[in-house]
PDB file of C-alpha atoms in Angstrom:
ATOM      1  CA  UNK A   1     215.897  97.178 198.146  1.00 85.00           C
ATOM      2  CA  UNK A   2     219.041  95.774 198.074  1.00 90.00           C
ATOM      3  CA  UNK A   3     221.931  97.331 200.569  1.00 88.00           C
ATOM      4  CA  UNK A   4     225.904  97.723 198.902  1.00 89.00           C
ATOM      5  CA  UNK A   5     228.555  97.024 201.249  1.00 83.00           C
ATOM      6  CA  UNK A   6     231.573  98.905 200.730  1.00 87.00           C
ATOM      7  CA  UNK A   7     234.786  97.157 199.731  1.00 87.00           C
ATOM      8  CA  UNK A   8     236.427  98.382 202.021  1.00 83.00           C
ATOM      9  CA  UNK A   9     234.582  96.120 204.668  1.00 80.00           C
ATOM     10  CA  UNK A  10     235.661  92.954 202.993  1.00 83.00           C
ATOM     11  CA  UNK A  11     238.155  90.262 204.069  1.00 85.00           C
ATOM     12  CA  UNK A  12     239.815  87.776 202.400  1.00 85.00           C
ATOM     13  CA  UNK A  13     240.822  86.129 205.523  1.00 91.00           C
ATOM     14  CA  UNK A  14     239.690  86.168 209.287  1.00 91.00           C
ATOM     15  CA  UNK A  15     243.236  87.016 210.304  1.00 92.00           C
ATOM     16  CA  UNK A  16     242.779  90.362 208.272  1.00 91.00           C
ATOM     17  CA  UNK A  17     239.185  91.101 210.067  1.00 91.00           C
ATOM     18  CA  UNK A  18     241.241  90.148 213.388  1.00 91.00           C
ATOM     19  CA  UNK A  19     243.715  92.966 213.113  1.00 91.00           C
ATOM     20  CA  UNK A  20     241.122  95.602 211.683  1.00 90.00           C
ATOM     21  CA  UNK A  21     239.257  95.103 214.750  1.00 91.00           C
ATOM     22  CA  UNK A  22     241.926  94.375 217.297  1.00 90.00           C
ATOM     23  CA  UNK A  23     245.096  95.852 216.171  1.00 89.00           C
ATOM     24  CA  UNK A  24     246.323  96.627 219.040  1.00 85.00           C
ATOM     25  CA  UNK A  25     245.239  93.150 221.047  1.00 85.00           C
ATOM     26  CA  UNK A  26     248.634  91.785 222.480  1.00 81.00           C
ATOM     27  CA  UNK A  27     249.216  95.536 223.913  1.00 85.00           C
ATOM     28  CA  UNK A  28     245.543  96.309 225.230  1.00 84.00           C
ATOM     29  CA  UNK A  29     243.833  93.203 225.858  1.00 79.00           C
ATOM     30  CA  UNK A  30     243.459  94.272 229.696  1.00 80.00           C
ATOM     31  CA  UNK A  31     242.054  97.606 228.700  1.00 86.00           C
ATOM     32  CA  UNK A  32     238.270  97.362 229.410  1.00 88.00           C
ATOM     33  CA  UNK A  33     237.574 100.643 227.323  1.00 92.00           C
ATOM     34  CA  UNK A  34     239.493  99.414 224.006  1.00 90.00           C
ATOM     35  CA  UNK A  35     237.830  95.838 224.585  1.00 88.00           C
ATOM     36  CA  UNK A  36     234.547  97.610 225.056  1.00 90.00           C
ATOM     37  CA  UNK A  37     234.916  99.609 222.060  1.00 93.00           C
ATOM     38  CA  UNK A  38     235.316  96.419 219.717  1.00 92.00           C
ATOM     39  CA  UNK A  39     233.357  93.176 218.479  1.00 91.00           C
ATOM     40  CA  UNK A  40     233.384  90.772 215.621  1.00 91.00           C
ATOM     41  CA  UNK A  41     229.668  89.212 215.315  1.00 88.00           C
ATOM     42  CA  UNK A  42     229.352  85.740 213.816  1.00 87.00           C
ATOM     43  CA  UNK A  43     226.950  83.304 212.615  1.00 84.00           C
ATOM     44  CA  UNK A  44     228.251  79.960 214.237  1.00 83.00           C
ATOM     45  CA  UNK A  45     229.994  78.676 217.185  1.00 78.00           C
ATOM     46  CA  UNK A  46     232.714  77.758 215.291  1.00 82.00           C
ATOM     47  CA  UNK A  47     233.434  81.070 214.062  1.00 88.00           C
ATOM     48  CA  UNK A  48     233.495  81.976 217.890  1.00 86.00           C
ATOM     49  CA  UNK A  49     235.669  79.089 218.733  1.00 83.00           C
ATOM     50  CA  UNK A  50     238.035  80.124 216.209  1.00 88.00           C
ATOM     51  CA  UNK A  51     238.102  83.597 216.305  1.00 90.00           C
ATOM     52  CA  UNK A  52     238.546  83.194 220.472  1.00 85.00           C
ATOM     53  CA  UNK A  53     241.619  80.495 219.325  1.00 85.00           C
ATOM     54  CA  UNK A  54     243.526  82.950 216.950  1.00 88.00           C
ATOM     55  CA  UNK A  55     242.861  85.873 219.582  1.00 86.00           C
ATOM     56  CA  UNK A  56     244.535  83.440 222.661  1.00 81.00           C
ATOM     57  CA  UNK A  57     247.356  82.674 221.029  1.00 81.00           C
ATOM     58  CA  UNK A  58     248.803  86.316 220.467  1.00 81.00           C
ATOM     59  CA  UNK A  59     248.960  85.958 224.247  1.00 75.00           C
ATOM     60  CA  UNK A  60     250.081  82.575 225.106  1.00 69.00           C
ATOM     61  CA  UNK A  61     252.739  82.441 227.627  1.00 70.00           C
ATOM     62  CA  UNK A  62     254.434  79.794 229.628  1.00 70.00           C
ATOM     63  CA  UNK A  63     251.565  79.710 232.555  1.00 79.00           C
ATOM     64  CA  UNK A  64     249.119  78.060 230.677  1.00 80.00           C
ATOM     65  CA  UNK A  65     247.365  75.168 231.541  1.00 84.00           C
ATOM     66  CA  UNK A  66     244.793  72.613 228.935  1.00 85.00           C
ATOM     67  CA  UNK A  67     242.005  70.776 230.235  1.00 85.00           C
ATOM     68  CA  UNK A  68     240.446  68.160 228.533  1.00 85.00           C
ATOM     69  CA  UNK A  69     236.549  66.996 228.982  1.00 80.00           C
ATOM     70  CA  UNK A  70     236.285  63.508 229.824  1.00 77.00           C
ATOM     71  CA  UNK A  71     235.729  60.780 226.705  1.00 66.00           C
ATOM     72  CA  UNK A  72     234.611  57.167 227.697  1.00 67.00           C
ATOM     73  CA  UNK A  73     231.786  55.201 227.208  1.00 63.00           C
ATOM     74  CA  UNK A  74     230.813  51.513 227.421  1.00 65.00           C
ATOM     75  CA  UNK A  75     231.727  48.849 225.221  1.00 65.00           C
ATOM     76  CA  UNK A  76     228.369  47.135 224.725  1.00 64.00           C
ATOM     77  CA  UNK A  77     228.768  46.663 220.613  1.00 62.00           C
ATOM     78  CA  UNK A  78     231.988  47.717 219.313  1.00 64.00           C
ATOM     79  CA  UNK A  79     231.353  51.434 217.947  1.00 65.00           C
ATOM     80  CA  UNK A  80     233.339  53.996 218.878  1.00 65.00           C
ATOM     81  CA  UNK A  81     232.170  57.690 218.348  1.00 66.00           C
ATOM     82  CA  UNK A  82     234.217  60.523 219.371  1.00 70.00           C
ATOM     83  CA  UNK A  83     232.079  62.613 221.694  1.00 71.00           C
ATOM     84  CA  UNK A  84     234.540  65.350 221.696  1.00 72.00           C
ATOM     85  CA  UNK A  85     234.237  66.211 218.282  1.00 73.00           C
ATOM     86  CA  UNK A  86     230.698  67.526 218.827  1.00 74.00           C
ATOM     87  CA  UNK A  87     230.183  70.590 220.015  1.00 70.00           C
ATOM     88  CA  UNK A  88     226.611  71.466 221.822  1.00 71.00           C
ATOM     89  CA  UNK A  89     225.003  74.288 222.661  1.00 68.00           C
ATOM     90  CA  UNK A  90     226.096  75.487 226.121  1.00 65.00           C
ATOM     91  CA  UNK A  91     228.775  73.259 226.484  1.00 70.00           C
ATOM     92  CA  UNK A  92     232.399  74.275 226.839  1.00 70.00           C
ATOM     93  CA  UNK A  93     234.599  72.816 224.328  1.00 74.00           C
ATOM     94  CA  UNK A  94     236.721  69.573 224.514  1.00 79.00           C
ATOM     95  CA  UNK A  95     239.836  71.077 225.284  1.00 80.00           C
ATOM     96  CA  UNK A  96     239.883  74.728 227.356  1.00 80.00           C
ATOM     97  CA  UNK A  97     243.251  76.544 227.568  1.00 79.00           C
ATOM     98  CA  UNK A  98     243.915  78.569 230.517  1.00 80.00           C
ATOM     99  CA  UNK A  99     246.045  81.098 231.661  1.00 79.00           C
ATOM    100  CA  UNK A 100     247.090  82.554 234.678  1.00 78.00           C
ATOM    101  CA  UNK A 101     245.645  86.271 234.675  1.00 72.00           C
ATOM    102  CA  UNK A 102     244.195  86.000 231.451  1.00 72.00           C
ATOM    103  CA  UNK A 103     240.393  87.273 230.826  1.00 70.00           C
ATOM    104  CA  UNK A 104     237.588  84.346 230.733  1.00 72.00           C
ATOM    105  CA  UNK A 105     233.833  85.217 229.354  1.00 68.00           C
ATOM    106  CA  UNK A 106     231.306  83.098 230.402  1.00 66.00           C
ATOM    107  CA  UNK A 107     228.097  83.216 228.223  1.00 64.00           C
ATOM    108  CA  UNK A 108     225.148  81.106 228.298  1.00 64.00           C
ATOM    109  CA  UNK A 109     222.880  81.173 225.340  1.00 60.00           C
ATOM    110  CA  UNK A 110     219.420  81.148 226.197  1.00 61.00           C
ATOM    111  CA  UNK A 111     216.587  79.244 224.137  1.00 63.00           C
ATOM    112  CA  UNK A 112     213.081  81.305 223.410  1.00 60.00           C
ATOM    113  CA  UNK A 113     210.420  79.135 222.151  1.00 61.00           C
ATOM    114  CA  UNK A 114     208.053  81.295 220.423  1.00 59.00           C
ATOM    115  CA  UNK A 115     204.399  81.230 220.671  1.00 59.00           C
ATOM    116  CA  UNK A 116     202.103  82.211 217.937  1.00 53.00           C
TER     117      UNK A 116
END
């Protein structure tokens, strides 16, 4: 059996899903209620990462602050691979923006190994 989604549920872009869900963001984003009310479920931690991006920067001000995780290794043969383009699991990403009063969610994403 086969569920139909209406059209009206569709988005062409994630902007558009953005403002359906938040549309009042840059006016309410401190309003535990309205924020309660609200979600946009994913499949990856990209999505997340981006979604979280496009949200931050309706509110960027002049407070904020980046902080960069730290990239080095040895050079024992000549290859270089950019360790901050990876992103694992339970890991914050390679560059964290900041702002002075602004909401932070810490989540930690637990691993179930099943037994059968």
């Amino acid at each position: 059996m086969a569920v139909k989604i209406p059209q009206d549920l569709f988005y062409r872009d994630v902007e558009s899903l953005i403002y359906a869900v938040y549309n009042d963001y840059s006016e309410d984003h401190s309003n535990e209620e309205y924020l309660s009310q609200r979600a946009i479920l994913t499949t990856t931690l990209e999505s997340v990462d981006h979604i979280n991006t496009l949200l931050a920067n309706e509110l960027t001000s002049a407070t904020e602050y980046t902080y960069l995780s730290a990239d080095s290794g040895s050079e024992s043969d000549g290859h270089i691979y950019p360790l901050n383009n990876l992103i694992p699991l339970g890991l914050p990403p390679h560059s964290l923006r900041l702002e002075v009063n602004k909401q932070v969610m810490l989540l930690k994403i637990l691993k179930h190994q099943l037994n059968f």
